[in-house]
Short mmCIF file of C-alpha atoms in Angstrom, two decimals:
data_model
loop_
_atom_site.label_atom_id
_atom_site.label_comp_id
_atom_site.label_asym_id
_atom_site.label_seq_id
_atom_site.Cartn_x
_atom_site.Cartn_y
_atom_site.Cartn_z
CA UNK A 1 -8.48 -13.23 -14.64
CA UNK A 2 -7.67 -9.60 -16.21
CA UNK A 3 -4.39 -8.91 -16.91
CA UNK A 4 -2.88 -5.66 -15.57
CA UNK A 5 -3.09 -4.46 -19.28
CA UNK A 6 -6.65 -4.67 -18.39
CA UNK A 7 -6.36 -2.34 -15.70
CA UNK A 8 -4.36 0.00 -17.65
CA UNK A 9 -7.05 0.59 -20.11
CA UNK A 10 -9.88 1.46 -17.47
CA UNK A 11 -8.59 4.53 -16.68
CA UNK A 12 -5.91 3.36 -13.95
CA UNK A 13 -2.07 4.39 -13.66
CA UNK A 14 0.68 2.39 -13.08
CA UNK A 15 2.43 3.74 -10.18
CA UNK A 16 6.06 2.94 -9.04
CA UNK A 17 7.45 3.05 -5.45
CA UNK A 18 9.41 1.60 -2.46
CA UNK A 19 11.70 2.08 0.41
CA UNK A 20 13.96 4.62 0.85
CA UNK A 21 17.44 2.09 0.41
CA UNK A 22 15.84 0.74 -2.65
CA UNK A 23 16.03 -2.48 -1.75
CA UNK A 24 11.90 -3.06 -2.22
CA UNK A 25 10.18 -1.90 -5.35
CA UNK A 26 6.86 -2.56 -6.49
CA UNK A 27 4.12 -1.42 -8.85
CA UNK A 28 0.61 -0.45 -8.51
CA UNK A 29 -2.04 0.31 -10.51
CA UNK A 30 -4.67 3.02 -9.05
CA UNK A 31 -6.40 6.09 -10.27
CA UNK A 32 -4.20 9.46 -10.63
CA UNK A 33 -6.46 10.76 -8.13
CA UNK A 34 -5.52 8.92 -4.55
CA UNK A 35 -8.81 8.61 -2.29
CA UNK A 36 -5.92 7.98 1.02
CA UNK A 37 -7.83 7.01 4.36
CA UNK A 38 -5.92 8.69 7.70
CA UNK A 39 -6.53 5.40 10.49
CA UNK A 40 -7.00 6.42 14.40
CA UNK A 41 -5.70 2.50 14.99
CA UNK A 42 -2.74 2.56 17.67
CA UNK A 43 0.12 1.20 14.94
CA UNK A 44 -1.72 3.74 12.25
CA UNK A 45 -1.38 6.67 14.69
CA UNK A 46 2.15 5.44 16.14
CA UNK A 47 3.42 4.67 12.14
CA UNK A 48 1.39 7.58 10.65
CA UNK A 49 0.26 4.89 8.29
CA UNK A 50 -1.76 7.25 5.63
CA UNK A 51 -2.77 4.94 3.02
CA UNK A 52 -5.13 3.87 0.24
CA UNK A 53 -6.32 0.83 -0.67
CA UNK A 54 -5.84 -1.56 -4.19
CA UNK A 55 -7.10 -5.29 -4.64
CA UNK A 56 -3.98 -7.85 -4.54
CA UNK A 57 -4.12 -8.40 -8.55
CA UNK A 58 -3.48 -5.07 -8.78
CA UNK A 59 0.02 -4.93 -6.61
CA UNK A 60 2.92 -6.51 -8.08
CA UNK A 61 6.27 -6.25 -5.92
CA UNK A 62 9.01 -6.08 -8.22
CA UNK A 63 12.36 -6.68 -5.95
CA UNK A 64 12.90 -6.74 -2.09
CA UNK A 65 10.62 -9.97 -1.34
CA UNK A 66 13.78 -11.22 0.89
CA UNK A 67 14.45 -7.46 2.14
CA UNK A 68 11.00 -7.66 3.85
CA UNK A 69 9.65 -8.44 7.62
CA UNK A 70 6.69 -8.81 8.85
CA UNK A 71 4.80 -7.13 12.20
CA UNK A 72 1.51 -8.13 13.61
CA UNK A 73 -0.04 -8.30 16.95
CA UNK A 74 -3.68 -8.18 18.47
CA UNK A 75 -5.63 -10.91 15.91
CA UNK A 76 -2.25 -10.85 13.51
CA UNK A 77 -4.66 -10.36 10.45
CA UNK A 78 -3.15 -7.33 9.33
CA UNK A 79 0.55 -7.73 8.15
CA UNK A 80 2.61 -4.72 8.68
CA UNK A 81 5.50 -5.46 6.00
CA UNK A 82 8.63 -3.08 6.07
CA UNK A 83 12.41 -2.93 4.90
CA UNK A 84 14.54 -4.67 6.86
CA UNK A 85 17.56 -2.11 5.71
CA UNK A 86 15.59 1.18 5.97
CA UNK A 87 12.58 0.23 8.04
CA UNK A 88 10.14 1.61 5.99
CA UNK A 89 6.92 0.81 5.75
CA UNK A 90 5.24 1.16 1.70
CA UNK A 91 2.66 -0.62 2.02
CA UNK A 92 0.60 -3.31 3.71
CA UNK A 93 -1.81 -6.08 4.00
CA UNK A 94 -4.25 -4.04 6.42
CA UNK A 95 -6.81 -6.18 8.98
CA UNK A 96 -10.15 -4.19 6.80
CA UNK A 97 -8.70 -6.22 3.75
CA UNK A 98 -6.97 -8.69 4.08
CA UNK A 99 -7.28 -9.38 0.34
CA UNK A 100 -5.59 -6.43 -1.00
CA UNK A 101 -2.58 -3.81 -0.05
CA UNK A 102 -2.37 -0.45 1.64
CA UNK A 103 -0.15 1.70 -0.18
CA UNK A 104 1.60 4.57 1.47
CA UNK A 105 1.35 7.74 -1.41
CA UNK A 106 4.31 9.36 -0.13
CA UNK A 107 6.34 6.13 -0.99
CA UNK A 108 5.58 6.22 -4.44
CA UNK A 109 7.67 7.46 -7.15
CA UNK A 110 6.66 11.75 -8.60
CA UNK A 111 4.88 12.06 -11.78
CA UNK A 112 1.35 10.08 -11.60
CA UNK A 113 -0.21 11.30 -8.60
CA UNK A 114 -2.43 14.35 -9.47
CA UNK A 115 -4.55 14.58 -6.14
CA UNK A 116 -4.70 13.23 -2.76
CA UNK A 117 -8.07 13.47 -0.74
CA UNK A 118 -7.58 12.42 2.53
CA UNK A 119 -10.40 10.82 4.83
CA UNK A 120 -10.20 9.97 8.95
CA UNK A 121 -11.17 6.87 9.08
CA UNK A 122 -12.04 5.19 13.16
CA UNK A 123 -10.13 2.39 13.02
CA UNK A 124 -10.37 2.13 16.97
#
């Protein structure tokens, strides 16, 4: 297993972010430059759930684990995951990967994002 050193060293940042209470705080490590996917899904569309995508070893939630619920419906694979204070979503475990974490950009903290390209994505 790498260590998030590891990560760290191949070019990635380590990104900070959360909720808007504070109570949930996690890291991430990701490039500078966010590659965010814009889903047509109903809860996507309904949430505006823009988001990009990082493998589960590279998400580490640093405080809130008893802050957060959980909403799923249809096959319950994805797990929606939001503040129960603030009710905002940060990220996810989405249905397309159920092995990693959507990450909402505008949830993270300023200072390591340099660009955003955005890409609809049928998720109908």
């Amino acid at each position: 297993r790498h260590t998030l050193d590891a990560y760290e060293y191949r070019g990635l940042v380590k990104h900070t972010g959360g909720c808007h209470c504070g109570a949930v705080h996690f890291k991430v490590w990701a490039s500078a430059d966010l590659h965010v996917f814009n889903c047509n899904c109903s809860i996507c569309t309904k949430k505006q759930n823009r988001h990009f995508i990082v493998p589960a070893s590279r998400f580490k939630l640093l405080k809130g684990v008893h802050n957060l619920t959980t909403y799923t419906f249809n096959t319950h694979r994805a797990q929606h995951t939001f503040c129960k204070t603030c009710g905002v979503h940060s990220f996810y475990t989405p249905r397309s990967n159920p092995d990693g974490y959507g990450i909402a950009p505008h949830c993270l903290d300023d200072g390591t994002v340099q660009t955003i390209l955005t890409e609809d994505i049928n998720g109908k």
